[in-house]
PDB file of C-alpha atoms and ligand atoms in Angstrom:
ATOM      1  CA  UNK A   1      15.182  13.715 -23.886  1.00  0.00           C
ATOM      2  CA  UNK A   2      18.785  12.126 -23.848  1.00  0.00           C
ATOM      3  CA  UNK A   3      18.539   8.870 -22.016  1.00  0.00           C
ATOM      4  CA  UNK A   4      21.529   8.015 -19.054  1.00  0.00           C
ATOM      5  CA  UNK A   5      22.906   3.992 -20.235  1.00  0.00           C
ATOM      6  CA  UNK A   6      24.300   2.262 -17.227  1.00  0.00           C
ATOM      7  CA  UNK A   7      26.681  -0.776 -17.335  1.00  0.00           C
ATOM      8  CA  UNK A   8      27.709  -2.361 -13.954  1.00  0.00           C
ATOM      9  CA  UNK A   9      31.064  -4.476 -13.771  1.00  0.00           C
ATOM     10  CA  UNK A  10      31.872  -5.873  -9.625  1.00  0.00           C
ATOM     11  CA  UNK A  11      35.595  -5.254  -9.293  1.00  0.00           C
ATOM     12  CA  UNK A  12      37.896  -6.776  -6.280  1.00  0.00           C
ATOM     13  CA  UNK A  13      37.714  -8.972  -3.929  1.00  0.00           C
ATOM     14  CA  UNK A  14      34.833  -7.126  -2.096  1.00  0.00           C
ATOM     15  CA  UNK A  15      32.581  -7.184  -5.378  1.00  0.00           C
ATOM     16  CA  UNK A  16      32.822  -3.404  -5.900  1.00  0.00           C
ATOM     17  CA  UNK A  17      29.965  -2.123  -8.139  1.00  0.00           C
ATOM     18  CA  UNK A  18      32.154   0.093 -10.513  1.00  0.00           C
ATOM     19  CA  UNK A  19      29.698   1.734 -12.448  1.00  0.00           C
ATOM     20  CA  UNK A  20      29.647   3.018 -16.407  1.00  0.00           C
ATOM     21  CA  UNK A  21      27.792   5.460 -17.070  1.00  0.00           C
ATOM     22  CA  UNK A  22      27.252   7.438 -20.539  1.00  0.00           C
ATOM     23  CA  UNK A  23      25.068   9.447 -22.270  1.00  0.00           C
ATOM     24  CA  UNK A  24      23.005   7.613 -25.232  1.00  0.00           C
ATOM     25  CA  UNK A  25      22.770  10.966 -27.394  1.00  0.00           C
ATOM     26  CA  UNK A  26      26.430  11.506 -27.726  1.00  0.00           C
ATOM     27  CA  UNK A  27      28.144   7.654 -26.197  1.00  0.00           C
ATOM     28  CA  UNK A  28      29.983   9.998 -23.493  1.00  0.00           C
ATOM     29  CA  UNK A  29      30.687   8.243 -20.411  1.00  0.00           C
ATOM     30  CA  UNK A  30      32.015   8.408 -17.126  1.00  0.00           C
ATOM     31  CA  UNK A  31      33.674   5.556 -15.476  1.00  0.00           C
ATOM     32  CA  UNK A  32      32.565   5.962 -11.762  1.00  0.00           C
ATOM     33  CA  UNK A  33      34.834   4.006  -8.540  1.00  0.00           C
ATOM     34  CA  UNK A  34      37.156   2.127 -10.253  1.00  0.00           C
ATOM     35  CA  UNK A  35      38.137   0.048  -7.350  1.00  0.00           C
ATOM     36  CA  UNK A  36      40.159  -2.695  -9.333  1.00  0.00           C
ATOM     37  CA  UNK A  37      40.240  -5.314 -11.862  1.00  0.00           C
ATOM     38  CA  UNK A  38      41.003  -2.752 -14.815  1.00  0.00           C
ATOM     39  CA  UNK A  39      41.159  -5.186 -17.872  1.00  0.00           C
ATOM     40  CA  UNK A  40      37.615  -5.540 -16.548  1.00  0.00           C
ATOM     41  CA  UNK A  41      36.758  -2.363 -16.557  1.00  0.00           C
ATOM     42  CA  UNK A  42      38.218  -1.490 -19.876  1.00  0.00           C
ATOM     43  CA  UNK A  43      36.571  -4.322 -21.615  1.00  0.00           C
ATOM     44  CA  UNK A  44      33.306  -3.015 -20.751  1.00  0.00           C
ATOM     45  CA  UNK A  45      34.147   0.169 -22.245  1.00  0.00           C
ATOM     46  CA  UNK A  46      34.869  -0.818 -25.461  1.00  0.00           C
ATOM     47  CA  UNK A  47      31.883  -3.449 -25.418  1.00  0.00           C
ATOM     48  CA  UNK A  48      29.740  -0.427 -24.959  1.00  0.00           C
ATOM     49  CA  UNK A  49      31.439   1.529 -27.898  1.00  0.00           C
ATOM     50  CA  UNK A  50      31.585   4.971 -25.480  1.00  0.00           C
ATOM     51  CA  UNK A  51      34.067   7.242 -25.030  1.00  0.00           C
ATOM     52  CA  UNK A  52      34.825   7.831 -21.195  1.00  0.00           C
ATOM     53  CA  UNK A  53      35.191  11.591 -20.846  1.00  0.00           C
ATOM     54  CA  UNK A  54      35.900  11.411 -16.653  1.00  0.00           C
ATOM     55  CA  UNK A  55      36.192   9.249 -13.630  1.00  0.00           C
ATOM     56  CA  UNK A  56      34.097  10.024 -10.825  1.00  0.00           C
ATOM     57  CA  UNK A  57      34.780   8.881  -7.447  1.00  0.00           C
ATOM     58  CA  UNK A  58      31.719   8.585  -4.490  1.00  0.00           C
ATOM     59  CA  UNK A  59      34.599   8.529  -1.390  1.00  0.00           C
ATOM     60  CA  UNK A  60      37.834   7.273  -0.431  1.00  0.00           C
ATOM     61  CA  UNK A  61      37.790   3.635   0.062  1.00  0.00           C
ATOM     62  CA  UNK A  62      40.357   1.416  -1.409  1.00  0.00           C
ATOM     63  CA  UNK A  63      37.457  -0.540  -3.370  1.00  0.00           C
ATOM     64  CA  UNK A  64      36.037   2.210  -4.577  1.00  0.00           C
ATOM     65  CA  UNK A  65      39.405   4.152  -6.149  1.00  0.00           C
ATOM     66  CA  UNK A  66      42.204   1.816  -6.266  1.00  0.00           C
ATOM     67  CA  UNK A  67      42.639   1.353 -10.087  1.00  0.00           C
ATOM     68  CA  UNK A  68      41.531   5.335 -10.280  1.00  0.00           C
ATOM     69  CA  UNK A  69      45.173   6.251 -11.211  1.00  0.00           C
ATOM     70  CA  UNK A  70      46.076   3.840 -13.124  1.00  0.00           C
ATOM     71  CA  UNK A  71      42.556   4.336 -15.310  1.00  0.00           C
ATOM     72  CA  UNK A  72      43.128   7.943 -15.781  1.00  0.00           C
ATOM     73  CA  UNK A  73      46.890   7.799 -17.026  1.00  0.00           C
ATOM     74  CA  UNK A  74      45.741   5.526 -19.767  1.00  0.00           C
ATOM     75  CA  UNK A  75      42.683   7.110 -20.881  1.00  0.00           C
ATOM     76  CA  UNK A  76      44.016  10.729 -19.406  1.00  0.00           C
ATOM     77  CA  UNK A  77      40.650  11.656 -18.102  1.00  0.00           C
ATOM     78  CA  UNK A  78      40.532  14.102 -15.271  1.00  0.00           C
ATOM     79  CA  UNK A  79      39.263  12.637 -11.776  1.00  0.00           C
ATOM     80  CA  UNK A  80      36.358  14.279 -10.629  1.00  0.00           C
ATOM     81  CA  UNK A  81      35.258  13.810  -6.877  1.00  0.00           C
ATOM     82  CA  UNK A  82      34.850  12.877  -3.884  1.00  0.00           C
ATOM     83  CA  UNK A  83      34.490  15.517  -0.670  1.00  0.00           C
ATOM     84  CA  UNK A  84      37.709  16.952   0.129  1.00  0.00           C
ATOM     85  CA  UNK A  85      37.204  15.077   3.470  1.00  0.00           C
ATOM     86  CA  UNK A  86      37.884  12.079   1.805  1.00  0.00           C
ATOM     87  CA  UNK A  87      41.512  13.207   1.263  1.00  0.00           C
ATOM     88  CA  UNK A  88      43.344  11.579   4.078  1.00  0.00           C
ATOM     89  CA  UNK A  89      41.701   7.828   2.814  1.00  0.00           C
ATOM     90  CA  UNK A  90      43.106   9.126  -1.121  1.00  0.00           C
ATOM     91  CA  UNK A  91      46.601   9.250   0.412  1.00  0.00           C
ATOM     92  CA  UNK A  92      46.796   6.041   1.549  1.00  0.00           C
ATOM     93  CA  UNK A  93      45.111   3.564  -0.249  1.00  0.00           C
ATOM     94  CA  UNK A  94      48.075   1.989  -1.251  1.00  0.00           C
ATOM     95  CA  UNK A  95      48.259   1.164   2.989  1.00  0.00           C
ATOM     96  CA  UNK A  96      45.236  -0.715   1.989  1.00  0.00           C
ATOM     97  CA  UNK A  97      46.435  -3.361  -0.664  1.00  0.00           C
ATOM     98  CA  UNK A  98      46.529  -5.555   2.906  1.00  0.00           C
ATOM     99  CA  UNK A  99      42.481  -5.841   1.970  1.00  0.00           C
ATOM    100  CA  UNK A 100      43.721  -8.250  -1.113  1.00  0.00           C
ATOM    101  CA  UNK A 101      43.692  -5.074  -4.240  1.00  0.00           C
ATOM    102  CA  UNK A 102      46.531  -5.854  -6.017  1.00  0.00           C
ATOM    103  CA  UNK A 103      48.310  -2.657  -7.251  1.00  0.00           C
ATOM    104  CA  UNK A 104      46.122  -0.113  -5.444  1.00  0.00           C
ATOM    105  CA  UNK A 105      47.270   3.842  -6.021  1.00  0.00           C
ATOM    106  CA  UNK A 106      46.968   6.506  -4.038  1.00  0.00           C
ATOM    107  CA  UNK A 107      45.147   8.976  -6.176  1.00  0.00           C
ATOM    108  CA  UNK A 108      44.592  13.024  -5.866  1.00  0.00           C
ATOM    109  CA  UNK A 109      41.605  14.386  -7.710  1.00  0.00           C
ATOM    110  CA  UNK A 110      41.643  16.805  -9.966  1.00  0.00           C
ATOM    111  CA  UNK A 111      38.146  18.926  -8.895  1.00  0.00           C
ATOM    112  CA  UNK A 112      37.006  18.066  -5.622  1.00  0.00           C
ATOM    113  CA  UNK A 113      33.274  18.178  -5.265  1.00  0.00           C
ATOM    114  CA  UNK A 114      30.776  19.913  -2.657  1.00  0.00           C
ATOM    115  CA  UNK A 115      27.520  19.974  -1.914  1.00  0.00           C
ATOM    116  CA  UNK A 116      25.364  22.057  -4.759  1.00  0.00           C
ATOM    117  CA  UNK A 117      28.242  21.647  -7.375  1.00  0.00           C
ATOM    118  CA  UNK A 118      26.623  19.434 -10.482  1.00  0.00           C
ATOM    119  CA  UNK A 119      28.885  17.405 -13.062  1.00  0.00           C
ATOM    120  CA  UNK A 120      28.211  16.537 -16.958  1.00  0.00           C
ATOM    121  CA  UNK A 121      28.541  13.812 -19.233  1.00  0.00           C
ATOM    122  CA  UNK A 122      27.525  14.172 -22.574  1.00  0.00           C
ATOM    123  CA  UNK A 123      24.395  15.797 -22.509  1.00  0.00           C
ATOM    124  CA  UNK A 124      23.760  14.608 -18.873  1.00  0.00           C
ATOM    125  CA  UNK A 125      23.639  16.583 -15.768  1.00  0.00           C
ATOM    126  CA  UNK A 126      23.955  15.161 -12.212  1.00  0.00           C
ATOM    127  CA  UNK A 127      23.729  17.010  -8.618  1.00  0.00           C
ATOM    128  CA  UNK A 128      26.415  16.622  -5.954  1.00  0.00           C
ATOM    129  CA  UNK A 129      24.685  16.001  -2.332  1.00  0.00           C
ATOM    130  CA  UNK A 130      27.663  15.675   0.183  1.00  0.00           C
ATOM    131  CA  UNK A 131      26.663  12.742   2.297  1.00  0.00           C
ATOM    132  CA  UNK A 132      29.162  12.314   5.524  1.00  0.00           C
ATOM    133  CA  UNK A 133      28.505   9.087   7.617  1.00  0.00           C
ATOM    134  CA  UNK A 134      30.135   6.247   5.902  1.00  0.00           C
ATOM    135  CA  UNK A 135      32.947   8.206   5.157  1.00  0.00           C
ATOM    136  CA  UNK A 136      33.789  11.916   6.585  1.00  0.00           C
ATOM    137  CA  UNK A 137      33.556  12.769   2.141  1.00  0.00           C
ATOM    138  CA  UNK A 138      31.049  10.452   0.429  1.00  0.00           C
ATOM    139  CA  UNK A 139      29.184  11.633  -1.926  1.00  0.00           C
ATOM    140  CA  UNK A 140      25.882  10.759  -4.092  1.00  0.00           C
ATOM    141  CA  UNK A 141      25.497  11.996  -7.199  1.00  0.00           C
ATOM    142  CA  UNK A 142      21.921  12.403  -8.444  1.00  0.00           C
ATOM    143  CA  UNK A 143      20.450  13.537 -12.038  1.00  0.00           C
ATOM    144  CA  UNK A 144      16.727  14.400 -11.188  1.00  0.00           C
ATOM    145  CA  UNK A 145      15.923  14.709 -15.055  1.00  0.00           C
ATOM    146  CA  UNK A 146      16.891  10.747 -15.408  1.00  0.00           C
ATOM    147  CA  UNK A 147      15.286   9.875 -11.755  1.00  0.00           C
ATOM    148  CA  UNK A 148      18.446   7.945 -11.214  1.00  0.00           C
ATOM    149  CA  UNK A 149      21.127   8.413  -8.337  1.00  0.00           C
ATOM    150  CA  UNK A 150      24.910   6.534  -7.877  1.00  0.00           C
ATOM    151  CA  UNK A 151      24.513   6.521  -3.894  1.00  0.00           C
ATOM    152  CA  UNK A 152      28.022   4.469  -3.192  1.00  0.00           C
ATOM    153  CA  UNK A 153      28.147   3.161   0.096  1.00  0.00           C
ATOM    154  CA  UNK A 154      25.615   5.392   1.578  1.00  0.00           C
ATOM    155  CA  UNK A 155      22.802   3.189   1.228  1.00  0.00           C
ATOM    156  CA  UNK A 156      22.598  -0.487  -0.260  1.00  0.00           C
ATOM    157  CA  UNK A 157      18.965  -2.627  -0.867  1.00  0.00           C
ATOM    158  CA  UNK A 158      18.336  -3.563   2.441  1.00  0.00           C
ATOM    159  CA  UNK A 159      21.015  -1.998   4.232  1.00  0.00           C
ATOM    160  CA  UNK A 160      23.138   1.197   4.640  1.00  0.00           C
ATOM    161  CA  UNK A 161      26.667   1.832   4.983  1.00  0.00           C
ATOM    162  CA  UNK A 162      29.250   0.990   7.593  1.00  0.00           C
ATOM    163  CA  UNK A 163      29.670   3.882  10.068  1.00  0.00           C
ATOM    164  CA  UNK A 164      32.902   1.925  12.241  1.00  0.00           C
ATOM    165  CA  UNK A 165      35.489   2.742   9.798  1.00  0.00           C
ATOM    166  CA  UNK A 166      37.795   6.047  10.331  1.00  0.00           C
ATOM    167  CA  UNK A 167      36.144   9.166   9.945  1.00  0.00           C
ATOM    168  CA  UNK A 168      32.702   6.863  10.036  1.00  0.00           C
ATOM    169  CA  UNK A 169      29.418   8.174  12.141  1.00  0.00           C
ATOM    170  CA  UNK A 170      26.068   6.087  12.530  1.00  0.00           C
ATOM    171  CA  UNK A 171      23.939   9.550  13.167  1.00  0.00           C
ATOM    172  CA  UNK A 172      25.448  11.763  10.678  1.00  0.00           C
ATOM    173  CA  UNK A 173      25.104   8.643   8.294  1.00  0.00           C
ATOM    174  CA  UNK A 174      21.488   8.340   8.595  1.00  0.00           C
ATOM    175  CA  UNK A 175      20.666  12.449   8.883  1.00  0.00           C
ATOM    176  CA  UNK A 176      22.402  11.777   5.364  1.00  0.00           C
ATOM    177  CA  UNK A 177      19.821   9.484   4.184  1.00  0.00           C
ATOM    178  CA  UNK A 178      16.847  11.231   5.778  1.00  0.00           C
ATOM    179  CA  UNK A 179      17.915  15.274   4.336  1.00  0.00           C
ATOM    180  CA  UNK A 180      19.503  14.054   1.295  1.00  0.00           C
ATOM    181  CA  UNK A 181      18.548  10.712  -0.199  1.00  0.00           C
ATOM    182  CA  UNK A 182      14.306  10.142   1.029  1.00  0.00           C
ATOM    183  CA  UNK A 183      13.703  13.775  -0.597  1.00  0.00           C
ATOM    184  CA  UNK A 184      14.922  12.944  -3.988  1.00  0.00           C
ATOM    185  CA  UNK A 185      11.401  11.024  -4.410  1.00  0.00           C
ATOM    186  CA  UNK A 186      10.565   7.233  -4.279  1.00  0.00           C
ATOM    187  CA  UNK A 187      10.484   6.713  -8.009  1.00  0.00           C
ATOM    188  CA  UNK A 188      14.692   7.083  -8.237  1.00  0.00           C
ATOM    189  CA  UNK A 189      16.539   4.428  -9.253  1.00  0.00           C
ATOM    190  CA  UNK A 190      19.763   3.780  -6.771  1.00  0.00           C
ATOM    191  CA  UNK A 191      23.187   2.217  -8.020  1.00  0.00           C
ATOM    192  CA  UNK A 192      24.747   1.012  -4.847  1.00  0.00           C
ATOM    193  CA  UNK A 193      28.415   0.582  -4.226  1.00  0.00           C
ATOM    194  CA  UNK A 194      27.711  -3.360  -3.453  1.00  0.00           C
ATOM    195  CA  UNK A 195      25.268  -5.548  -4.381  1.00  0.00           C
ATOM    196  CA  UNK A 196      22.108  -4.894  -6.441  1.00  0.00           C
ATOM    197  CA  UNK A 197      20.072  -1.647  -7.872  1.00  0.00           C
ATOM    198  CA  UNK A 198      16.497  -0.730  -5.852  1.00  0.00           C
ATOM    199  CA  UNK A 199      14.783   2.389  -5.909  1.00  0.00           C
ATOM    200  CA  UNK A 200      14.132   5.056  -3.044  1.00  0.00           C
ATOM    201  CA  UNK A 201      10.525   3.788  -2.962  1.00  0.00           C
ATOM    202  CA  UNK A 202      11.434   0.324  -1.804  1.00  0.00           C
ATOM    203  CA  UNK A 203      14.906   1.175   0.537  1.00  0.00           C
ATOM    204  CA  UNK A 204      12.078   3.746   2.270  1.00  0.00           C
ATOM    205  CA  UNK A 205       9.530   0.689   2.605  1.00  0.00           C
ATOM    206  CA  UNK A 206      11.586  -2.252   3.680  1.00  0.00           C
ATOM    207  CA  UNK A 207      14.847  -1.088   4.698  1.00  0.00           C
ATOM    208  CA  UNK A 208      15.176  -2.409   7.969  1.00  0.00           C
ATOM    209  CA  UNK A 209      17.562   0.305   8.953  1.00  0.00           C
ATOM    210  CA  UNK A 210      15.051   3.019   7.854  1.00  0.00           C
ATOM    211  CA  UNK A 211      12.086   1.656   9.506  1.00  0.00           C
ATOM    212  CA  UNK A 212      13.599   1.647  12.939  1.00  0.00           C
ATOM    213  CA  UNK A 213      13.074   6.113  12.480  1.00  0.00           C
ATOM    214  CA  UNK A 214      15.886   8.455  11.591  1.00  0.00           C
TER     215      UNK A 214
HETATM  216 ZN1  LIG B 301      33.188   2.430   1.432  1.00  0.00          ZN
HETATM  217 ZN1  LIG B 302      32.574  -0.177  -0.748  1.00  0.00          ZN
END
């Protein structure tokens, strides 16, 4: 079975884990929340000898997509993601270059993704869940083959997402992790938007927030 490769490079100020991802069969890859620091970004891609087929976004914050447009018009790679809900933060991330990103884009997708719909790189195939709390259009994306999920700012080691940004919600947040992220099984591997990797297992074991019940 073809094997998912993972490469993690922090980007801006707020240590953004912009994540590549590629397929070992056929060295596709997808370059998922680009938030910043492109030369970054771009060595890592050629250290990894892949080419990047697609960006994928997991929502709309300016950490997560600001160097998004600029990344597509040089490889010219079609966006893929987040929620539709997520537009209104995608039209003005440039608003949020305040946060210290330096040349932050507004950026329009070019597929929008919903719950059920499932992406591809190379030979690899990952499911959309649509998880609102964090943001109104976050999403995880999760390939059950490679028991490995990119969960954003949904859920972190030891923490989840903030709910007190616009469009945020605490409940809908954690219904999130409960009906979408716990059933995907405890073995999964999770690439968070900050900080480091854990697995399902462990977040449902010691993560203070999900110990206190959902
Ligand atoms: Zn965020
Ligand atoms: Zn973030």
């Amino acid at each position: 079975m073809t094997k998912a490769k993972a490469l993690i490079v922090p980007v801006t100020p707020f240590q953004q884990n912009c994540t590549l991802l590629w397929c070992e069969t056929t060295s596709r890859a997808v370059v998922i929340d680009p938030g910043g620091d492109l030369p970054r970004i771009e060595d890592a891609i050629a250290q990894s000898r892949v080419t990047v087929d697609k960006i994928w976004l997991t929502h709309g914050h300016v950490d997560h997509v600001g160097a998004a447009a600029d990344l597509k018009a040089k490889l010219k790679v079609p966006i893929e993601g987040p929620h539709r809900a997520d537009l209104f933060l995608l039209q003005h991330v440039e608003t949020a270059a305040s946060f210290g990103i330096e040349n932050a884009s507004n950026v329009t997708p070019d597929r929008w993704l919903e719950e059920k719909d499932q992406v591809q790189v190379g030979e690899l195939t990952f499911d959309v869940l649509h998880c609102p709390g964090h943001s109104p259009g976050s999403i995880v994306y999760f390939s059950p083959a490679q028991r490995l999920a990119i969960v954003g700012d949904v859920l972190f080691a030891g923490s989840i997402g903030r709910s007190d940004l616009p469009g945020g919600n605490h409940r809908q947040l954690l219904n999130s992790i409960r009906d979408k992220l716990l059933p995907m099984g405890d073995d999964v591997a999770i690439i968070s938007g900050h900080g480091p990797t854990s697995t399902i297992g462990r977040e449902r074991a010691s993560n203070p927030f999900l110990r206190s019940g959902l």
